[in-house]
């Protein structure tokens, strides 16, 4: 069975968990406090980060290459479309969420509010939290614009781009940092993705010291 | 003809330039002072970054998705191998250089020494420069370890991983920040890649206010 070293609220780990679950690849989850940099973990991944996936007798790190690997080895159901143009658009949006959204929003809200406390690394920086709260509005508006034109973020079918976005938003929703009233189409999109069987495991996550709000796991949020 | 909006020393732009040149795709280069955020440029790329590639009637941004697109539309000569395992290793190393090396080295040396001055954003932060100078040693040692076991960084054939690494190192070499005496195998690897026709254009780059050192374009450096 595959084994994923992860932390529950990491959007990069969540994206990999969603890919595995959508493709019905059974996977044992092992929580890894990577910031404590245990010698055993560093041996598995010299970059010292999660996710790290044990699969097919190999140890893989870096979420984007991991997702491409899963897609190539386990192509059904497809999370990347067929044409180069459509695949480009999926990868562009994955990079948008994992680079830009991560930098402007996730790192400013989730990492300040949760990771700092978990890692005993001090108190949230309020100017970062404010900047993150401002930036998420602009990103929700960008998603609204995309979803006004498309059924899913990258086109007419669900792809890895939706999982990348949902991975970030679900982690932020765990700390009530997403204003679902801002955009009806984004809320509808999240309701669709949240009700997929692949999402169930994510909705049962519990982080010690941070109980999720009641709406987090509610499909009628 | 394709058109690439770029800045000469950007490693992300250099990786795309190397891919295009290796595949003999003709491309006009347009220097883009993206930090001035002209309205016209932001219309081309709302993320406000380079590279931006006009190709096949489309406007593409984000260097990793751009390189995957080029690979899928123009497969010869291949810069990604065939098997999922080998492709994973290439993508892992591209991410290593574009995320980890970029964060620990390129942003600490090149951006402090060159970009800050170009963008009139102040003076180099000497603690960053010191941290970058320390970190590059560790990365050169990692490359040495890889190249002791393999002809090219990701295996026995040249791939996008070599271009990603060479894109960062060549930009740092432009400001004499690579100690080629640290590792003979890394120097041999760079000599091989530097002498490819695809590299020629990179070696003629000139940045106003920063003349390159004589060894920069010398194949016997």
PDB file of N, CA and C in Angstrom, chain A residues 46-47 49 56 58-62 65-66 68-69 72-73 82-85 87-88 91-92 95-96 99-100 138 142, chain B residues 46-47 49 56 58-62 65-66 68-69 72-73 82-85 87-88 91-92 95-96 99-100 138 142:
ATOM      1  N   UNK A  46      15.734  14.702   1.545  1.00  0.00           N
ATOM      2  CA  UNK A  46      16.763  15.677   1.917  1.00  0.00           C
ATOM      3  C   UNK A  46      16.259  17.116   1.866  1.00  0.00           C
ATOM      4  N   UNK A  47      15.174  17.380   1.119  1.00  0.00           N
ATOM      5  CA  UNK A  47      14.656  18.753   1.083  1.00  0.00           C
ATOM      6  C   UNK A  47      13.918  19.086   2.387  1.00  0.00           C
ATOM      7  N   UNK A  49      10.852  18.483   3.473  1.00  0.00           N
ATOM      8  CA  UNK A  49       9.493  19.006   3.316  1.00  0.00           C
ATOM      9  C   UNK A  49       8.502  17.860   3.197  1.00  0.00           C
ATOM     10  N   UNK A  56       4.966   2.342  -5.296  1.00  0.00           N
ATOM     11  CA  UNK A  56       5.652   1.522  -6.300  1.00  0.00           C
ATOM     12  C   UNK A  56       7.119   1.272  -5.907  1.00  0.00           C
ATOM     13  N   UNK A  58       9.136   3.291  -4.482  1.00  0.00           N
ATOM     14  CA  UNK A  58       9.936   4.509  -4.595  1.00  0.00           C
ATOM     15  C   UNK A  58       9.525   5.527  -3.547  1.00  0.00           C
ATOM     16  N   UNK A  59      10.414   6.469  -3.284  1.00  0.00           N
ATOM     17  CA  UNK A  59      10.108   7.565  -2.371  1.00  0.00           C
ATOM     18  C   UNK A  59      10.119   8.859  -3.168  1.00  0.00           C
ATOM     19  N   UNK A  60       8.966   9.517  -3.243  1.00  0.00           N
ATOM     20  CA  UNK A  60       8.839  10.703  -4.092  1.00  0.00           C
ATOM     21  C   UNK A  60       8.573  11.944  -3.244  1.00  0.00           C
ATOM     22  N   UNK A  61       9.165  13.067  -3.656  1.00  0.00           N
ATOM     23  CA  UNK A  61       8.899  14.327  -2.971  1.00  0.00           C
ATOM     24  C   UNK A  61       8.515  15.386  -4.001  1.00  0.00           C
ATOM     25  N   UNK A  62       8.067  16.537  -3.538  1.00  0.00           N
ATOM     26  CA  UNK A  62       7.611  17.654  -4.388  1.00  0.00           C
ATOM     27  C   UNK A  62       6.241  17.369  -4.993  1.00  0.00           C
ATOM     28  N   UNK A  65       5.638  17.299  -9.213  1.00  0.00           N
ATOM     29  CA  UNK A  65       6.127  16.070  -9.856  1.00  0.00           C
ATOM     30  C   UNK A  65       5.417  14.803  -9.365  1.00  0.00           C
ATOM     31  N   UNK A  66       5.025  14.760  -8.088  1.00  0.00           N
ATOM     32  CA  UNK A  66       4.286  13.596  -7.577  1.00  0.00           C
ATOM     33  C   UNK A  66       2.957  13.456  -8.320  1.00  0.00           C
ATOM     34  N   UNK A  68       2.143  14.593 -11.283  1.00  0.00           N
ATOM     35  CA  UNK A  68       2.367  14.195 -12.682  1.00  0.00           C
ATOM     36  C   UNK A  68       2.668  12.688 -12.756  1.00  0.00           C
ATOM     37  N   UNK A  69       3.458  12.206 -11.783  1.00  0.00           N
ATOM     38  CA  UNK A  69       3.798  10.778 -11.744  1.00  0.00           C
ATOM     39  C   UNK A  69       2.532   9.945 -11.566  1.00  0.00           C
ATOM     40  N   UNK A  72       0.577   9.791 -14.709  1.00  0.00           N
ATOM     41  CA  UNK A  72       1.145   8.958 -15.777  1.00  0.00           C
ATOM     42  C   UNK A  72       1.042   7.465 -15.460  1.00  0.00           C
ATOM     43  N   UNK A  73       1.200   7.103 -14.173  1.00  0.00           N
ATOM     44  CA  UNK A  73       1.150   5.684 -13.802  1.00  0.00           C
ATOM     45  C   UNK A  73      -0.286   5.192 -13.620  1.00  0.00           C
ATOM     46  N   UNK A  82      -6.415  15.919 -22.503  1.00  0.00           N
ATOM     47  CA  UNK A  82      -5.561  15.321 -23.530  1.00  0.00           C
ATOM     48  C   UNK A  82      -4.706  16.343 -24.287  1.00  0.00           C
ATOM     49  N   UNK A  83      -5.286  17.468 -24.680  1.00  0.00           N
ATOM     50  CA  UNK A  83      -4.567  18.367 -25.597  1.00  0.00           C
ATOM     51  C   UNK A  83      -3.513  19.183 -24.851  1.00  0.00           C
ATOM     52  N   UNK A  84      -2.440  19.507 -25.544  1.00  0.00           N
ATOM     53  CA  UNK A  84      -1.353  20.290 -24.945  1.00  0.00           C
ATOM     54  C   UNK A  84      -1.872  21.634 -24.435  1.00  0.00           C
ATOM     55  N   UNK A  85      -2.818  22.238 -25.183  1.00  0.00           N
ATOM     56  CA  UNK A  85      -3.356  23.536 -24.798  1.00  0.00           C
ATOM     57  C   UNK A  85      -4.118  23.439 -23.470  1.00  0.00           C
ATOM     58  N   UNK A  87      -3.848  21.014 -21.227  1.00  0.00           N
ATOM     59  CA  UNK A  87      -2.927  20.610 -20.154  1.00  0.00           C
ATOM     60  C   UNK A  87      -2.153  21.830 -19.656  1.00  0.00           C
ATOM     61  N   UNK A  88      -1.769  22.700 -20.592  1.00  0.00           N
ATOM     62  CA  UNK A  88      -1.078  23.936 -20.196  1.00  0.00           C
ATOM     63  C   UNK A  88      -1.938  24.730 -19.216  1.00  0.00           C
ATOM     64  N   UNK A  91      -1.957  23.205 -15.780  1.00  0.00           N
ATOM     65  CA  UNK A  91      -0.682  23.394 -15.068  1.00  0.00           C
ATOM     66  C   UNK A  91      -0.474  24.858 -14.681  1.00  0.00           C
ATOM     67  N   UNK A  92      -0.928  25.768 -15.540  1.00  0.00           N
ATOM     68  CA  UNK A  92      -0.811  27.184 -15.207  1.00  0.00           C
ATOM     69  C   UNK A  92      -1.595  27.484 -13.926  1.00  0.00           C
ATOM     70  N   UNK A  95       0.036  26.049 -10.835  1.00  0.00           N
ATOM     71  CA  UNK A  95       1.142  26.929 -10.438  1.00  0.00           C
ATOM     72  C   UNK A  95       0.599  28.221  -9.822  1.00  0.00           C
ATOM     73  N   UNK A  96      -0.495  28.740 -10.371  1.00  0.00           N
ATOM     74  CA  UNK A  96      -1.118  29.945  -9.813  1.00  0.00           C
ATOM     75  C   UNK A  96      -1.434  29.744  -8.325  1.00  0.00           C
ATOM     76  N   UNK A  99       1.942  28.690  -6.221  1.00  0.00           N
ATOM     77  CA  UNK A  99       2.950  29.754  -6.081  1.00  0.00           C
ATOM     78  C   UNK A  99       2.300  31.047  -5.590  1.00  0.00           C
ATOM     79  N   UNK A 100       1.458  31.610  -6.439  1.00  0.00           N
ATOM     80  CA  UNK A 100       0.946  32.958  -6.175  1.00  0.00           C
ATOM     81  C   UNK A 100      -0.043  32.975  -5.005  1.00  0.00           C
ATOM     82  N   UNK A 138      -9.192  39.171  -3.834  1.00  0.00           N
ATOM     83  CA  UNK A 138      -8.817  39.310  -5.244  1.00  0.00           C
ATOM     84  C   UNK A 138      -8.735  37.934  -5.926  1.00  0.00           C
ATOM     85  N   UNK A 142     -10.934  36.381  -9.005  1.00  0.00           N
ATOM     86  CA  UNK A 142     -10.347  35.761 -10.204  1.00  0.00           C
ATOM     87  C   UNK A 142     -11.020  34.411 -10.472  1.00  0.00           C
TER      88      UNK A 142
ATOM     89  N   UNK B  46      -1.605  38.730 -16.285  1.00  0.00           N
ATOM     90  CA  UNK B  46      -2.109  39.332 -15.044  1.00  0.00           C
ATOM     91  C   UNK B  46      -1.222  39.024 -13.835  1.00  0.00           C
ATOM     92  N   UNK B  47      -0.403  37.956 -13.892  1.00  0.00           N
ATOM     93  CA  UNK B  47       0.478  37.672 -12.765  1.00  0.00           C
ATOM     94  C   UNK B  47       1.655  38.649 -12.717  1.00  0.00           C
ATOM     95  N   UNK B  49       4.564  38.788 -14.279  1.00  0.00           N
ATOM     96  CA  UNK B  49       5.894  38.185 -14.224  1.00  0.00           C
ATOM     97  C   UNK B  49       6.381  37.849 -15.626  1.00  0.00           C
ATOM     98  N   UNK B  56       2.047  29.871 -31.218  1.00  0.00           N
ATOM     99  CA  UNK B  56       0.860  29.189 -31.753  1.00  0.00           C
ATOM    100  C   UNK B  56      -0.404  30.015 -31.528  1.00  0.00           C
ATOM    101  N   UNK B  58      -1.133  31.841 -29.012  1.00  0.00           N
ATOM    102  CA  UNK B  58      -1.519  31.903 -27.593  1.00  0.00           C
ATOM    103  C   UNK B  58      -0.503  32.679 -26.784  1.00  0.00           C
ATOM    104  N   UNK B  59      -0.924  33.148 -25.628  1.00  0.00           N
ATOM    105  CA  UNK B  59      -0.019  33.831 -24.715  1.00  0.00           C
ATOM    106  C   UNK B  59       0.118  32.987 -23.459  1.00  0.00           C
ATOM    107  N   UNK B  60       1.335  32.502 -23.192  1.00  0.00           N
ATOM    108  CA  UNK B  60       1.554  31.568 -22.080  1.00  0.00           C
ATOM    109  C   UNK B  60       2.450  32.204 -21.023  1.00  0.00           C
ATOM    110  N   UNK B  61       2.123  31.915 -19.742  1.00  0.00           N
ATOM    111  CA  UNK B  61       2.984  32.375 -18.653  1.00  0.00           C
ATOM    112  C   UNK B  61       3.326  31.200 -17.747  1.00  0.00           C
ATOM    113  N   UNK B  62       4.248  31.415 -16.812  1.00  0.00           N
ATOM    114  CA  UNK B  62       4.726  30.377 -15.869  1.00  0.00           C
ATOM    115  C   UNK B  62       5.680  29.409 -16.572  1.00  0.00           C
ATOM    116  N   UNK B  65       4.857  25.228 -16.708  1.00  0.00           N
ATOM    117  CA  UNK B  65       3.834  24.859 -17.696  1.00  0.00           C
ATOM    118  C   UNK B  65       4.236  25.204 -19.133  1.00  0.00           C
ATOM    119  N   UNK B  66       4.969  26.310 -19.326  1.00  0.00           N
ATOM    120  CA  UNK B  66       5.434  26.649 -20.679  1.00  0.00           C
ATOM    121  C   UNK B  66       6.337  25.537 -21.210  1.00  0.00           C
ATOM    122  N   UNK B  68       6.499  22.382 -20.321  1.00  0.00           N
ATOM    123  CA  UNK B  68       5.724  21.156 -20.588  1.00  0.00           C
ATOM    124  C   UNK B  68       4.956  21.303 -21.920  1.00  0.00           C
ATOM    125  N   UNK B  69       4.423  22.496 -22.143  1.00  0.00           N
ATOM    126  CA  UNK B  69       3.685  22.749 -23.388  1.00  0.00           C
ATOM    127  C   UNK B  69       4.612  22.600 -24.600  1.00  0.00           C
ATOM    128  N   UNK B  72       5.323  19.022 -25.277  1.00  0.00           N
ATOM    129  CA  UNK B  72       4.221  18.246 -25.853  1.00  0.00           C
ATOM    130  C   UNK B  72       3.948  18.626 -27.302  1.00  0.00           C
ATOM    131  N   UNK B  73       4.110  19.932 -27.640  1.00  0.00           N
ATOM    132  CA  UNK B  73       3.834  20.363 -29.015  1.00  0.00           C
ATOM    133  C   UNK B  73       5.024  20.139 -29.943  1.00  0.00           C
ATOM    134  N   UNK B  82      11.001   8.997 -21.461  1.00  0.00           N
ATOM    135  CA  UNK B  82       9.713   8.336 -21.726  1.00  0.00           C
ATOM    136  C   UNK B  82       9.036   7.791 -20.470  1.00  0.00           C
ATOM    137  N   UNK B  83       9.773   7.160 -19.572  1.00  0.00           N
ATOM    138  CA  UNK B  83       9.115   6.457 -18.468  1.00  0.00           C
ATOM    139  C   UNK B  83       8.660   7.441 -17.392  1.00  0.00           C
ATOM    140  N   UNK B  84       7.576   7.080 -16.706  1.00  0.00           N
ATOM    141  CA  UNK B  84       7.037   7.932 -15.637  1.00  0.00           C
ATOM    142  C   UNK B  84       8.085   8.151 -14.550  1.00  0.00           C
ATOM    143  N   UNK B  85       8.890   7.106 -14.243  1.00  0.00           N
ATOM    144  CA  UNK B  85       9.896   7.212 -13.187  1.00  0.00           C
ATOM    145  C   UNK B  85      10.962   8.227 -13.572  1.00  0.00           C
ATOM    146  N   UNK B  87      10.698  10.621 -15.841  1.00  0.00           N
ATOM    147  CA  UNK B  87      10.079  11.953 -15.956  1.00  0.00           C
ATOM    148  C   UNK B  87       9.906  12.568 -14.573  1.00  0.00           C
ATOM    149  N   UNK B  88       9.528  11.746 -13.604  1.00  0.00           N
ATOM    150  CA  UNK B  88       9.437  12.245 -12.229  1.00  0.00           C
ATOM    151  C   UNK B  88      10.769  12.845 -11.785  1.00  0.00           C
ATOM    152  N   UNK B  91      11.405  16.204 -13.343  1.00  0.00           N
ATOM    153  CA  UNK B  91      10.547  17.257 -12.769  1.00  0.00           C
ATOM    154  C   UNK B  91      10.928  17.571 -11.329  1.00  0.00           C
ATOM    155  N   UNK B  92      11.337  16.548 -10.584  1.00  0.00           N
ATOM    156  CA  UNK B  92      11.782  16.793  -9.209  1.00  0.00           C
ATOM    157  C   UNK B  92      12.978  17.746  -9.218  1.00  0.00           C
ATOM    158  N   UNK B  95      12.066  21.298 -10.139  1.00  0.00           N
ATOM    159  CA  UNK B  95      11.479  21.948  -8.954  1.00  0.00           C
ATOM    160  C   UNK B  95      12.564  22.256  -7.922  1.00  0.00           C
ATOM    161  N   UNK B  96      13.532  21.360  -7.779  1.00  0.00           N
ATOM    162  CA  UNK B  96      14.647  21.608  -6.837  1.00  0.00           C
ATOM    163  C   UNK B  96      15.336  22.935  -7.168  1.00  0.00           C
ATOM    164  N   UNK B  99      12.638  26.051  -7.157  1.00  0.00           N
ATOM    165  CA  UNK B  99      12.100  26.416  -5.836  1.00  0.00           C
ATOM    166  C   UNK B  99      13.239  26.582  -4.832  1.00  0.00           C
ATOM    167  N   UNK B 100      13.908  25.479  -4.537  1.00  0.00           N
ATOM    168  CA  UNK B 100      14.866  25.460  -3.423  1.00  0.00           C
ATOM    169  C   UNK B 100      16.132  26.265  -3.750  1.00  0.00           C
ATOM    170  N   UNK B 138      26.622  24.082  -0.824  1.00  0.00           N
ATOM    171  CA  UNK B 138      25.879  22.860  -0.522  1.00  0.00           C
ATOM    172  C   UNK B 138      25.173  22.344  -1.796  1.00  0.00           C
ATOM    173  N   UNK B 142      25.685  18.836  -3.859  1.00  0.00           N
ATOM    174  CA  UNK B 142      24.591  17.933  -4.238  1.00  0.00           C
ATOM    175  C   UNK B 142      24.692  17.581  -5.726  1.00  0.00           C
TER     176      UNK B 142
END
